[in-house]
CSV table of C-alpha atoms in Angstrom, one decimal:
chain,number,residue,atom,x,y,z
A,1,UNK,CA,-27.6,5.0,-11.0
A,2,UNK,CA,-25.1,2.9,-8.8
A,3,UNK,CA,-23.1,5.2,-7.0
A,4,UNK,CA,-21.3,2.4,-4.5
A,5,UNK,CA,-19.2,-1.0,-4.4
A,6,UNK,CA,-21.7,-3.8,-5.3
A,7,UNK,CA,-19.2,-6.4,-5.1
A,8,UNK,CA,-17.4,-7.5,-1.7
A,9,UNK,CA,-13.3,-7.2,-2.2
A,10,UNK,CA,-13.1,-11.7,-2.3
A,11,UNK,CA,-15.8,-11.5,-5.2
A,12,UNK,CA,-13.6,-8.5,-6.7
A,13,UNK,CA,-10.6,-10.3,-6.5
A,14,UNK,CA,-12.3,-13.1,-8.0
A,15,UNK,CA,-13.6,-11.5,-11.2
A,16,UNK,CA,-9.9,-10.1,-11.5
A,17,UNK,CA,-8.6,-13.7,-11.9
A,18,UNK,CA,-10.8,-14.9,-14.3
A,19,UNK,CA,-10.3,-11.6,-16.5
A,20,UNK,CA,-6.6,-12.7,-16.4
A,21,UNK,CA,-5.9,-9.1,-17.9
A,22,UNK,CA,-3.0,-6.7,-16.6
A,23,UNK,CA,-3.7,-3.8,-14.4
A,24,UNK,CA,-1.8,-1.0,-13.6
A,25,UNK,CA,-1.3,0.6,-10.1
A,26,UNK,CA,-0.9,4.5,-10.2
A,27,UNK,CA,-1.6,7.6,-8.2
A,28,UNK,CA,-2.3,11.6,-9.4
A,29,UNK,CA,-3.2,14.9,-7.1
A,30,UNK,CA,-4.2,17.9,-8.1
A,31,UNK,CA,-5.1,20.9,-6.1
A,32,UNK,CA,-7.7,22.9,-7.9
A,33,UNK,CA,-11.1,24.9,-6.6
A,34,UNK,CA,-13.6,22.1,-6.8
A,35,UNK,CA,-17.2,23.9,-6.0
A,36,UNK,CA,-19.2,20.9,-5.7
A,37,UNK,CA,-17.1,18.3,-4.5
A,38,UNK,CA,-19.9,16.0,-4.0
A,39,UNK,CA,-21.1,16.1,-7.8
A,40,UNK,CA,-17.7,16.1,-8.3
A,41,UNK,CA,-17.2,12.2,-6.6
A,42,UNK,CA,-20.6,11.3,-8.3
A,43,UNK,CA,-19.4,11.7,-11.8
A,44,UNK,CA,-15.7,10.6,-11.1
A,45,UNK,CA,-17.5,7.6,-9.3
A,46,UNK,CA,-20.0,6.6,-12.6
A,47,UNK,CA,-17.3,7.0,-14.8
A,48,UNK,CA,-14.9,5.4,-12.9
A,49,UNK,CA,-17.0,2.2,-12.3
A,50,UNK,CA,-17.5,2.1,-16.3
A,51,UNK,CA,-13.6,1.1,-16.8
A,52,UNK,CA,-13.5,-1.1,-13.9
A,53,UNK,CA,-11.0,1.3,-12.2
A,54,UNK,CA,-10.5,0.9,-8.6
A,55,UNK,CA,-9.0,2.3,-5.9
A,56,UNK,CA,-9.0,4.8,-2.7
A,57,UNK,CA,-9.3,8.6,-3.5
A,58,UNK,CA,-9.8,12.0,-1.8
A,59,UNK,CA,-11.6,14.8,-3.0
A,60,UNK,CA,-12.6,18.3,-1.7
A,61,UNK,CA,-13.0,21.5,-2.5
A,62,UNK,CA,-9.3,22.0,-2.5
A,63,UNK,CA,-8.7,19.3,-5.0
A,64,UNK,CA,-8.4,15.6,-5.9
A,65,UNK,CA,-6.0,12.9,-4.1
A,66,UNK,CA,-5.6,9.6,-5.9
A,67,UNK,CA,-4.1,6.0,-5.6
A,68,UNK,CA,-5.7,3.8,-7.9
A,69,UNK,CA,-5.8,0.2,-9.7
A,70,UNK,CA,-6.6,0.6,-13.6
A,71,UNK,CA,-7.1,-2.2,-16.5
A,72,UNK,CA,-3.7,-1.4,-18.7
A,73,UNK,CA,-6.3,-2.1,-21.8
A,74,UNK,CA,-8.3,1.1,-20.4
A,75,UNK,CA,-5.4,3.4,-19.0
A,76,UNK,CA,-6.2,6.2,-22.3
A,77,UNK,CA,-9.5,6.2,-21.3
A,78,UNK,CA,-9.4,6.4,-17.4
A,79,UNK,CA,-7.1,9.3,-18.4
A,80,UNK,CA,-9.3,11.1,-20.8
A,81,UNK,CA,-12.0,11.1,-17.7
A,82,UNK,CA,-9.9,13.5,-16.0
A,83,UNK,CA,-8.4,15.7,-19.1
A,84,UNK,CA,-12.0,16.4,-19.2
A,85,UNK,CA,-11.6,18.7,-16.3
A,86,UNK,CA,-9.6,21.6,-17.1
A,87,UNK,CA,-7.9,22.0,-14.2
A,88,UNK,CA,-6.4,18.0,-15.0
A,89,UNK,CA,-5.9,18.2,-18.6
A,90,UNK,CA,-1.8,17.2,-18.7
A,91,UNK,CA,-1.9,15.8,-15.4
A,92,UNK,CA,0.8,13.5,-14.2
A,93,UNK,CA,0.2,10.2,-13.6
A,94,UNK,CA,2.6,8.1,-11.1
A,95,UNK,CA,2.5,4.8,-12.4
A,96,UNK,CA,3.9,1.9,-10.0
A,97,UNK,CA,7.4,0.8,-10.1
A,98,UNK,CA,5.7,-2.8,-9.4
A,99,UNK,CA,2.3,-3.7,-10.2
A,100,UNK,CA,-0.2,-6.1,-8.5
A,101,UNK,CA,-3.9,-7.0,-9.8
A,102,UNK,CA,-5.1,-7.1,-6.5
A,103,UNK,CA,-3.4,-3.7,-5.5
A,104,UNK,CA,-6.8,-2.5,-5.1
A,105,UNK,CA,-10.3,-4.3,-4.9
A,106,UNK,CA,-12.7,-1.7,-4.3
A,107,UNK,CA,-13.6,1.8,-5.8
A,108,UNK,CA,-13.6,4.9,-2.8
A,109,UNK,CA,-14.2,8.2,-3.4
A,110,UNK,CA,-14.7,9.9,-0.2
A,111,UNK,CA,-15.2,14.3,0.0
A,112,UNK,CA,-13.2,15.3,2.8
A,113,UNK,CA,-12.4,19.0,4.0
A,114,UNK,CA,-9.0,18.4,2.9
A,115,UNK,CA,-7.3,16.2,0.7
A,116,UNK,CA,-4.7,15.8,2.6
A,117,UNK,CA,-5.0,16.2,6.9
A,118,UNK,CA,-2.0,18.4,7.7
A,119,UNK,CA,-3.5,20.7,9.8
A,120,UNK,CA,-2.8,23.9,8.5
A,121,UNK,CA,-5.1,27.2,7.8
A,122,UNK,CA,-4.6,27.7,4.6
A,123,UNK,CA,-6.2,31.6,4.7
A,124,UNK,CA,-2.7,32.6,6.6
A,125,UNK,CA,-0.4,32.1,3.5
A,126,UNK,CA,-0.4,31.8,-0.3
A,127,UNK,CA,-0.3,28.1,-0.8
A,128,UNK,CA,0.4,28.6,-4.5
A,129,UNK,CA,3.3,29.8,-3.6
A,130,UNK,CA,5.4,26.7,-4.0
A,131,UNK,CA,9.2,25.6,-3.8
A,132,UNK,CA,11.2,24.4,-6.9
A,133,UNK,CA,10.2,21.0,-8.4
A,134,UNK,CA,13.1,19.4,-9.0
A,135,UNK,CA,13.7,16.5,-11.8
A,136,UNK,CA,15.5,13.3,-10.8
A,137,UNK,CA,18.7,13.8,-12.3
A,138,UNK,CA,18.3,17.5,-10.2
A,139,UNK,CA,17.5,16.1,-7.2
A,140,UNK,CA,20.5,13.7,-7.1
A,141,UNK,CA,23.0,17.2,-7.8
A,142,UNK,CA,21.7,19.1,-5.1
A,143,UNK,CA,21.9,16.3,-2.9
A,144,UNK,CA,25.5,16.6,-3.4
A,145,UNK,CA,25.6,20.3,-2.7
A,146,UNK,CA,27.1,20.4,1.0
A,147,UNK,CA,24.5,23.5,1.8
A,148,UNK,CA,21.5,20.8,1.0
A,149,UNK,CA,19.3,20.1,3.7
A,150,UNK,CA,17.2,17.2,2.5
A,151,UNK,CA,13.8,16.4,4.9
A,152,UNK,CA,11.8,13.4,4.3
A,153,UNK,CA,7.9,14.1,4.6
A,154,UNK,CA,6.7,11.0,5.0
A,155,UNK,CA,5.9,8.7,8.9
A,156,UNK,CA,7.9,6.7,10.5
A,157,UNK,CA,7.2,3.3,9.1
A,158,UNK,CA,7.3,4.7,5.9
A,159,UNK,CA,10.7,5.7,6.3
A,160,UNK,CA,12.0,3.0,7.9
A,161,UNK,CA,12.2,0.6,4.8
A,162,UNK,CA,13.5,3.2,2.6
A,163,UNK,CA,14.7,6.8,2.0
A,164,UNK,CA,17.3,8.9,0.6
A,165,UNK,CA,20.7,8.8,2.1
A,166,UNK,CA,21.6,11.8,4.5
A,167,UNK,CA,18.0,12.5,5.1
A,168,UNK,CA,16.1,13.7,7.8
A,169,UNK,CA,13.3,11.0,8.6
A,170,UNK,CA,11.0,12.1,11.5
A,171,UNK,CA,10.0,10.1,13.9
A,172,UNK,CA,6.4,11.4,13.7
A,173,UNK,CA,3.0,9.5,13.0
A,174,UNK,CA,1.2,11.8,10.9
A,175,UNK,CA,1.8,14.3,7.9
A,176,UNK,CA,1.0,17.4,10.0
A,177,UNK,CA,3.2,16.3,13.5
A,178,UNK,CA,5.8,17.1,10.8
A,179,UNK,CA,5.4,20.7,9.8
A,180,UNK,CA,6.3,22.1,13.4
A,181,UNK,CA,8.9,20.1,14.3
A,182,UNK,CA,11.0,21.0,11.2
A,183,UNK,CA,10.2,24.2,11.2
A,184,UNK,CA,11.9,24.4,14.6
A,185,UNK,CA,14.3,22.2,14.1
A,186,UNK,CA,15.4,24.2,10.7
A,187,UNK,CA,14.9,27.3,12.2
A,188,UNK,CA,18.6,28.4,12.3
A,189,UNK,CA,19.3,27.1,8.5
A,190,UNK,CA,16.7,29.7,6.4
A,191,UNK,CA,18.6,32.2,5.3
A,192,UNK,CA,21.8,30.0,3.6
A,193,UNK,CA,20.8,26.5,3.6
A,194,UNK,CA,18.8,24.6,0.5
A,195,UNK,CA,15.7,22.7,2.2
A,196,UNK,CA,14.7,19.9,0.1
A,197,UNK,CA,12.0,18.0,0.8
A,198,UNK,CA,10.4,14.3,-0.2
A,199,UNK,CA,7.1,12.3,0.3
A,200,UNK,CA,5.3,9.3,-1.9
A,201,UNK,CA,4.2,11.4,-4.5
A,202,UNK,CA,4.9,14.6,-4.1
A,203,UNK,CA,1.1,15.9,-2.9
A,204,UNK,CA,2.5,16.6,0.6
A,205,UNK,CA,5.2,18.5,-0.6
A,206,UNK,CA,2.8,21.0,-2.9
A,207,UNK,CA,1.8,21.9,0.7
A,208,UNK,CA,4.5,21.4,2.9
A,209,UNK,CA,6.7,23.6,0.5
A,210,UNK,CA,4.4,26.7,0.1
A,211,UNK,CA,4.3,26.5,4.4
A,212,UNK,CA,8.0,27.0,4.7
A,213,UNK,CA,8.3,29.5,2.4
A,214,UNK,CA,5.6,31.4,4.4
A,215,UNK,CA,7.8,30.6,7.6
A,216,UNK,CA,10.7,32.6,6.0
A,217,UNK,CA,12.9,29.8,4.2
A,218,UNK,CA,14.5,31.1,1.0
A,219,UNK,CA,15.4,27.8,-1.0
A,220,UNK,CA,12.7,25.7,-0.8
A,221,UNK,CA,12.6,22.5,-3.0
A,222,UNK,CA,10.9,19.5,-3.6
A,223,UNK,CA,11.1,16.1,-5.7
A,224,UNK,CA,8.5,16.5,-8.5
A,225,UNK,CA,6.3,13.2,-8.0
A,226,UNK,CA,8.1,11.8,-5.4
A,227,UNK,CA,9.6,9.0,-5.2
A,228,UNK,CA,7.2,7.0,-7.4
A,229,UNK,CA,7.8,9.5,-10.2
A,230,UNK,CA,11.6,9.7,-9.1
A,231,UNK,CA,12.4,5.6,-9.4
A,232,UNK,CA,10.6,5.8,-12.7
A,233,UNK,CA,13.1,8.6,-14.2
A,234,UNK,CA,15.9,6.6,-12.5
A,235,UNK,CA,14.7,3.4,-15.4
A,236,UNK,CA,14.3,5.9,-17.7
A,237,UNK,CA,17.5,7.7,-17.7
A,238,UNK,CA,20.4,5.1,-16.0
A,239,UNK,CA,20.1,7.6,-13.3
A,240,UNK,CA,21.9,6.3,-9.8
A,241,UNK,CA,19.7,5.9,-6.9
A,242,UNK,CA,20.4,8.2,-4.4
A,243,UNK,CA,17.2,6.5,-2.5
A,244,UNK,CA,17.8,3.4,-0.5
A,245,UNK,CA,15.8,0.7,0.3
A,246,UNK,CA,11.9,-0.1,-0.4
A,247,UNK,CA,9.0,2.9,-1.2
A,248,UNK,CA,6.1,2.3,1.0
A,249,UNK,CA,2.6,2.3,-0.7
A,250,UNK,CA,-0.5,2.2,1.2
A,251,UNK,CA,-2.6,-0.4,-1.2
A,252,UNK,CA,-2.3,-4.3,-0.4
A,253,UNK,CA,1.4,-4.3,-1.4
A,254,UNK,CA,2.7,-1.8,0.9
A,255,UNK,CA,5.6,-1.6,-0.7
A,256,UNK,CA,7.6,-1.5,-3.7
A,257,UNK,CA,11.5,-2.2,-4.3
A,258,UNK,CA,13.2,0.8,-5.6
A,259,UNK,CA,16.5,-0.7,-4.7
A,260,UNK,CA,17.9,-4.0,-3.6
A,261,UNK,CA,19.1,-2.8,-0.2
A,262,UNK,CA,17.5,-4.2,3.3
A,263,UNK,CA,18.0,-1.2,5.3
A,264,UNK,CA,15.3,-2.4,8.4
A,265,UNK,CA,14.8,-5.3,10.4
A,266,UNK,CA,12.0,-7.8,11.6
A,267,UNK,CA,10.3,-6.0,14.5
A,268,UNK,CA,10.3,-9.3,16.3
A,269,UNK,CA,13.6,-11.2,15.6
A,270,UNK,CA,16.1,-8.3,14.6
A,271,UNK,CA,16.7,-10.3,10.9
A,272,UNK,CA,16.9,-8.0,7.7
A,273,UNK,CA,13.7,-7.4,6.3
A,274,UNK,CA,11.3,-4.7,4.9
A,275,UNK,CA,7.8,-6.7,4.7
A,276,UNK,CA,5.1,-4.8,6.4
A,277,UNK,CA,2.3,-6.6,7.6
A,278,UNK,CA,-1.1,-6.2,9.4
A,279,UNK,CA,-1.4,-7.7,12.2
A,280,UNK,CA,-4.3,-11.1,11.7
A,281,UNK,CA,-6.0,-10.2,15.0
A,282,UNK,CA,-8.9,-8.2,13.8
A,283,UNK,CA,-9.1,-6.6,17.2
A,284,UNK,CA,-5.3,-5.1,16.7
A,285,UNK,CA,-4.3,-4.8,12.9
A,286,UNK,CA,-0.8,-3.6,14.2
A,287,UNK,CA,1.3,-2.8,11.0
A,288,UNK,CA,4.7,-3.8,11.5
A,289,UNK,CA,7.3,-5.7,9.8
A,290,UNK,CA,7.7,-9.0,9.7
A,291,UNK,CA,9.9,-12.0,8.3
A,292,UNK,CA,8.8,-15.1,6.6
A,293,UNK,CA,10.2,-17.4,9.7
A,294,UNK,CA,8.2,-15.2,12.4
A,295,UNK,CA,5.0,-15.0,9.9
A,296,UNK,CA,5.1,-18.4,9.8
A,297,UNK,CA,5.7,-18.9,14.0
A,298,UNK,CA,3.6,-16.1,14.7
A,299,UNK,CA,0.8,-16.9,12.2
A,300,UNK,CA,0.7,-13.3,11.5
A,301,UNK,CA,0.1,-11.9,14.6
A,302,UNK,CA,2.1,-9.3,16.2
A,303,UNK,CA,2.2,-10.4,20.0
A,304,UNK,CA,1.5,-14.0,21.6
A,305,UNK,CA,-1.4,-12.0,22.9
A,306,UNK,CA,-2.4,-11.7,19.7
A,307,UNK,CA,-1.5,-15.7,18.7
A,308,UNK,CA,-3.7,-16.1,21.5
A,309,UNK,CA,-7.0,-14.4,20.6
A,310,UNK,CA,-6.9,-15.7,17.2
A,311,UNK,CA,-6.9,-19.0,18.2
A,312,UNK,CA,-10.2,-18.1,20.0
A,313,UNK,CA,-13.4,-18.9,18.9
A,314,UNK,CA,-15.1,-15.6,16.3
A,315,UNK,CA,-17.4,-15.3,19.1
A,316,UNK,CA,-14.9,-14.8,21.9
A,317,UNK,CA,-13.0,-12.7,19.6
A,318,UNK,CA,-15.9,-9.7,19.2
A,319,UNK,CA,-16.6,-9.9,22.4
A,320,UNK,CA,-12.9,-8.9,23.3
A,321,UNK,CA,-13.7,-6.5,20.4
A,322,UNK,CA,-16.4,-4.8,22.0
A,323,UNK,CA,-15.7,-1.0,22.3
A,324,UNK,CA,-12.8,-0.9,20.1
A,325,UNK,CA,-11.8,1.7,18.0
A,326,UNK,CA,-10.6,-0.6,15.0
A,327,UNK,CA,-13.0,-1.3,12.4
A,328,UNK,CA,-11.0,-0.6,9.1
A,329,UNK,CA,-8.1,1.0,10.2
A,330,UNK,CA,-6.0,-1.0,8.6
A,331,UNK,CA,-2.6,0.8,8.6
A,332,UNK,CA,-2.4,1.4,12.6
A,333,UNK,CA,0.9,3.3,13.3
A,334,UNK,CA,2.8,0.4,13.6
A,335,UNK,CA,4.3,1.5,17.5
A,336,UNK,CA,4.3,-1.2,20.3
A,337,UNK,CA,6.4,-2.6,23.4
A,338,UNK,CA,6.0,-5.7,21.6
A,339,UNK,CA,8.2,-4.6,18.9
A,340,UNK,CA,11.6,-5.1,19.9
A,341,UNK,CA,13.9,-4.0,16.8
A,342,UNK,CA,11.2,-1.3,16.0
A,343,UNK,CA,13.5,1.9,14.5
A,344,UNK,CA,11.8,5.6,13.9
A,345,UNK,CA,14.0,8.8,13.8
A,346,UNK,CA,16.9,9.0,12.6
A,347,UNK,CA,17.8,6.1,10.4
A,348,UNK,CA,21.1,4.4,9.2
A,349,UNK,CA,22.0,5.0,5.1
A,350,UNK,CA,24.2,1.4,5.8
A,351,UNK,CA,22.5,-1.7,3.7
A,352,UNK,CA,21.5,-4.8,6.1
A,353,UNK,CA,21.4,-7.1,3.6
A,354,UNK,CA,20.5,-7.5,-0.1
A,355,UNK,CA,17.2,-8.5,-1.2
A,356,UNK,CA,16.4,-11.6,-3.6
A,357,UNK,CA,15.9,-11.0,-7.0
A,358,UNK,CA,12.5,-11.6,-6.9
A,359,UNK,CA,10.4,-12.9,-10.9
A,360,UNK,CA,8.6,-9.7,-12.4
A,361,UNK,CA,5.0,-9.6,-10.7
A,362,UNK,CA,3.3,-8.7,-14.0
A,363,UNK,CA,4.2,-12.7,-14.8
A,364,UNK,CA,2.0,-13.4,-12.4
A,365,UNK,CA,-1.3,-13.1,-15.2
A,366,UNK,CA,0.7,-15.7,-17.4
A,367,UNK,CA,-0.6,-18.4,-14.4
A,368,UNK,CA,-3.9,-20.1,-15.8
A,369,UNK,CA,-6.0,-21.0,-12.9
A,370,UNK,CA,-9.3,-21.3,-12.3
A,371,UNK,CA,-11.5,-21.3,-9.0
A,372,UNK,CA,-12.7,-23.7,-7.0
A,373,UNK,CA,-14.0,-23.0,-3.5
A,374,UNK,CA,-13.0,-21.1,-0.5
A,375,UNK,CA,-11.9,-22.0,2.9
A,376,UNK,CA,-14.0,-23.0,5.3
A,377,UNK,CA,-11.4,-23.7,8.1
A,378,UNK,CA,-8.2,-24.5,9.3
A,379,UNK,CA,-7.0,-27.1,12.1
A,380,UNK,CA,-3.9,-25.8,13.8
A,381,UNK,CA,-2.6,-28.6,15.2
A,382,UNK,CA,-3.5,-31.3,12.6
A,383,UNK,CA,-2.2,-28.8,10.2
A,384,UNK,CA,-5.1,-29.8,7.9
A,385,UNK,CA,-7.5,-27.4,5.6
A,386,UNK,CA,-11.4,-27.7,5.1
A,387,UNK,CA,-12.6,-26.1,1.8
A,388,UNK,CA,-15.5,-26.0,0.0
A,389,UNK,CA,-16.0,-27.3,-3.9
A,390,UNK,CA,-18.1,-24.5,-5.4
A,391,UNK,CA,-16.7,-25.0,-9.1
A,392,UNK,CA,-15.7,-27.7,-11.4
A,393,UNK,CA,-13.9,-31.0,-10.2
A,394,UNK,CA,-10.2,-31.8,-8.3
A,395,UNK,CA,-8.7,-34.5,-8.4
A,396,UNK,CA,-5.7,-36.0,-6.3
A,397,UNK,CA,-2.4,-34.9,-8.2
A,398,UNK,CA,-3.6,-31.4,-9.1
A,399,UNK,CA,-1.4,-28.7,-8.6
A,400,UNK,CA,-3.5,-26.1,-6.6
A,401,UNK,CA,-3.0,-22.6,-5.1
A,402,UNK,CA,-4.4,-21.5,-2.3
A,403,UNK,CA,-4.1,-17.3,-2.1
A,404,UNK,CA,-5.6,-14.8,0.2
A,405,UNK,CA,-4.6,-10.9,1.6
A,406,UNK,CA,-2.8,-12.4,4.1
A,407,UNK,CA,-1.4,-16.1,2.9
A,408,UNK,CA,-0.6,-14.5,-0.2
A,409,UNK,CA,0.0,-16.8,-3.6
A,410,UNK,CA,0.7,-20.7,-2.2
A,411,UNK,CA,1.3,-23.2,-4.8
A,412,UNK,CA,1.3,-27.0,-4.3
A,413,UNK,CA,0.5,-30.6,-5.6
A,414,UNK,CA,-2.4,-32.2,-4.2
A,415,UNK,CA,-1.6,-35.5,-2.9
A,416,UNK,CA,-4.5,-36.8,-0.6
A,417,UNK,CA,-7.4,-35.6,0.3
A,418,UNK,CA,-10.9,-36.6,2.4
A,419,UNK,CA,-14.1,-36.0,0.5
A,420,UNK,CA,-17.0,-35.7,2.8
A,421,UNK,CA,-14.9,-37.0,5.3
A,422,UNK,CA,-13.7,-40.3,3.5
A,423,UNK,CA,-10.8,-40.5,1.6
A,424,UNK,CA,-10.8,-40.2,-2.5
A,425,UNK,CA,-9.1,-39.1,-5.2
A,426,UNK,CA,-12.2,-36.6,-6.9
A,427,UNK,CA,-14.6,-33.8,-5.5
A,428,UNK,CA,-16.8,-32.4,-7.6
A,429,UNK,CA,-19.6,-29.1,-6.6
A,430,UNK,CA,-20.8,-29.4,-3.5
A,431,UNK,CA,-17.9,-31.4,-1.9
A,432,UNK,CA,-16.3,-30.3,1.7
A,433,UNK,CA,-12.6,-32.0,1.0
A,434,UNK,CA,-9.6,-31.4,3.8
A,435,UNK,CA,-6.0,-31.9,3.1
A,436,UNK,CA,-3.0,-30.7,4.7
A,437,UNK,CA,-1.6,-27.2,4.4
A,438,UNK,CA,2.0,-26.9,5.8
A,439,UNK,CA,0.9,-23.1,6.4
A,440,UNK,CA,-1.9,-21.5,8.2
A,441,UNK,CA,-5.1,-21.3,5.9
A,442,UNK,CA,-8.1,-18.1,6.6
A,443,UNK,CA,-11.6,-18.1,5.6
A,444,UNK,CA,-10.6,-15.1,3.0
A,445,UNK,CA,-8.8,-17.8,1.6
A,446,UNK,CA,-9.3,-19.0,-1.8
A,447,UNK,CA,-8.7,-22.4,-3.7
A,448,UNK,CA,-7.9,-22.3,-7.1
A,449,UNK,CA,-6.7,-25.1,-9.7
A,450,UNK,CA,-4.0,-24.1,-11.6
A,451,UNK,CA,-4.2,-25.3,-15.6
A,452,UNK,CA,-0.8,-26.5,-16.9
């Protein structure tokens, strides 16, 4: 009975493009008394698997913490999988403003002793004992109300590329640095002020609500789903945004427009922009923000440091690896001297720019392509890309597309090309070909032929 990933994320990513078939990004909580967690994650995981549903989830014996990647064609089903449990028949699920195929390639389920950290003891109050859920079309009145105090729940670099006008944004790195710094903050404000609070999807407000209640606040609110289920209602009902900016989301995309506005900058050259990245040096990960002109200088990396050490051969770069703490923590709290326009705290509600209207990603499963190879290396200074031919044939005048986590989707027309080192116009199975790539090309790189 397989009860774990047999696939690696490239050969998941793979299958994915072939199916060609739309999948949905969405995330659920629920806090529930789970008495076997571990039986719980078992049959979640075989049933899971069966629908090809993947994605990153937390259970324990509090409850169930979601984000996940689901075929559209087997959304009913992945739901009845959960209405089988009483405790989430009827339960919401936060489907993604924007949706990407790859916003997920493997299927986690991990029992933790919480399913979310926010350090709390949970036998000194009633954590049932929540604040108001408030609608969208709610949420934007009592923002207006001048004895609204609205806190936003979430880190720093979440906050940074987007949040609702007015609000508090901590400049904290984790859910539970939060808690006490409000609390004292707010102190003075519990008797006669409205504290309304915000996060991703609302599960750290379940908590975060019932806690300030306990400290002695008497209008506690919060934004029922977040701001996930909040941008949805905004479609829904020609609602105005009262949120600003970009929602982060902590799949591949890390981040999804809500509105147009650019309200934070390139960590490295001060121009608008709200694209996180991960920093390419395996041995730093650094998530920051990053523009298309420093991605492109930079190669990805956060530091010249780091520039550096990826230019290194792979065995110099473990080496310098050696005793790390890094392995897969992927979303590193985005902090360093290296940053220069790095903001956290309190944030500006004034627009930087405007964002380009960018083609609906769901169009992206209209593009026929079909794989070829993967990368094999890249030549900095030549410029020049060495792949493998592991499928079909290419020929000189193909239109190709070379994607990967970091390079993203690149399109272009194959115009020359070395086969086994000697210049021709067709490779077939088996063939090592180079070409030059006017961008920097990784060996999680794929090469795919796109059919007109």
């Amino acid at each position: 009975m397989q009860l774990y990933n047999t696939l690696s994320a490239e050969e998941r990513a793979q299958l994915i493009d072939e199916a060609g078939k739309q999948r949905l990004t969405l995330s659920f909580y629920a806090y529930a008394k789970i008495e076997d967690p571990k039986k719980f994650r078992d049959d979640l995981f075989i049933e899971w698997n069966k629908l090809d549903a993947l994605g990153r989830t937390y259970v324990a014996k509090e409850g169930i913490n979601a984000q996940m990647s689901v075929p559209a064609e087997n959304f009913e089903a992945f739901r009845e999988t959960l209405e089988a449990y009483d405790f989430m028949r009827g339960i919401r699920l936060n489907v993604a403003v924007e949706h990407d195929d790859h916003s997920f390639l493997k299927l986690t389920i991990k029992v933790r002793d919480k399913i979310v950290a926010d350090g709390l003891n949970d036998e000194t109050f009633d954590v049932t004992n929540i604040g108001v859920h408030l609608k969208a079309k709610e949420f934007n009145q009592i923002l207006e109300d001048p004895n609204t105090i609205v806190v936003d729940f979430r880190n720093h670099y979440e906050s940074e590329i987007g949040h609702f006008k007015g609000a508090i944004t901590p400049d904290v790195e984790t859910f539970r640095e939060s808690l006490p710094i409000i609390n004292e903050q707010l102190k003075d404000f519990k008797e006669d002020k409205n504290l309304v609070m915000y996060c991703t999807g609302g599960i750290r407000c379940e908590k975060a609500s019932a806690y300030f209640k306990h400290q002695g606040f008497k209008n506690v609110f919060q934004l029922e789903g977040g701001i996930i289920n909040y941008a949805k209602q905004l479609k829904e009902e020609g609602l105005e945004s009262k949120f600003i900016g970009k929602n982060f989301v902590f799949d591949h995309r890390l981040g999804e427009r809500i509105t147009n506005d650019i309200v934070s900058q390139c960590h490295q050259c001060g121009k608008p922009c709200d694209n996180h990245t991960n920093c390419l040096n395996d041995g730093c990960h650094l998530l920051f923000i990053q523009c298309d002109e420093c991605k492109a200088a930079m190669e990805n990396c956060c530091s010249t440091e780091c520039l550096e050490i990826t230019h290194l051969p792979l065995a110099e770069q473990v080496k310098l690896r050696r005793g790390k703490q890094v392995g897969n923590k992927v979303f590193r709290k985005g902090k360093s001297e290296n940053l220069k326009f790095k903001h956290s705290g309190e944030l500006s509600d004034k627009p930087l720019a405007v964002a380009e209207k960018t083609k609906d990603i769901r169009q992206k499963i209209k593009v026929k392509k079909v794989l070829l190879g993967k990368a094999e290396h890249y030549y900095v200074k030549a410029q020049v890309g060495l792949f493998v031919i592991e499928n079909q044939e290419l020929n000189v005048g193909d239109k190709i597309l070379i994607s990967g986590p970091t390079t993203g989707n690149q399109e272009l027309v194959l115009e020359k090309m070395l086969v086994n080192g000697i210049e021709n116009s067709s490779a077939k199975t088996g063939d090592k070909i180079t070409f030059e790539v006017p961008f920097r090309v990784r060996l999680s790189d794929k090469l795919f032929k796109i059919i007109i």
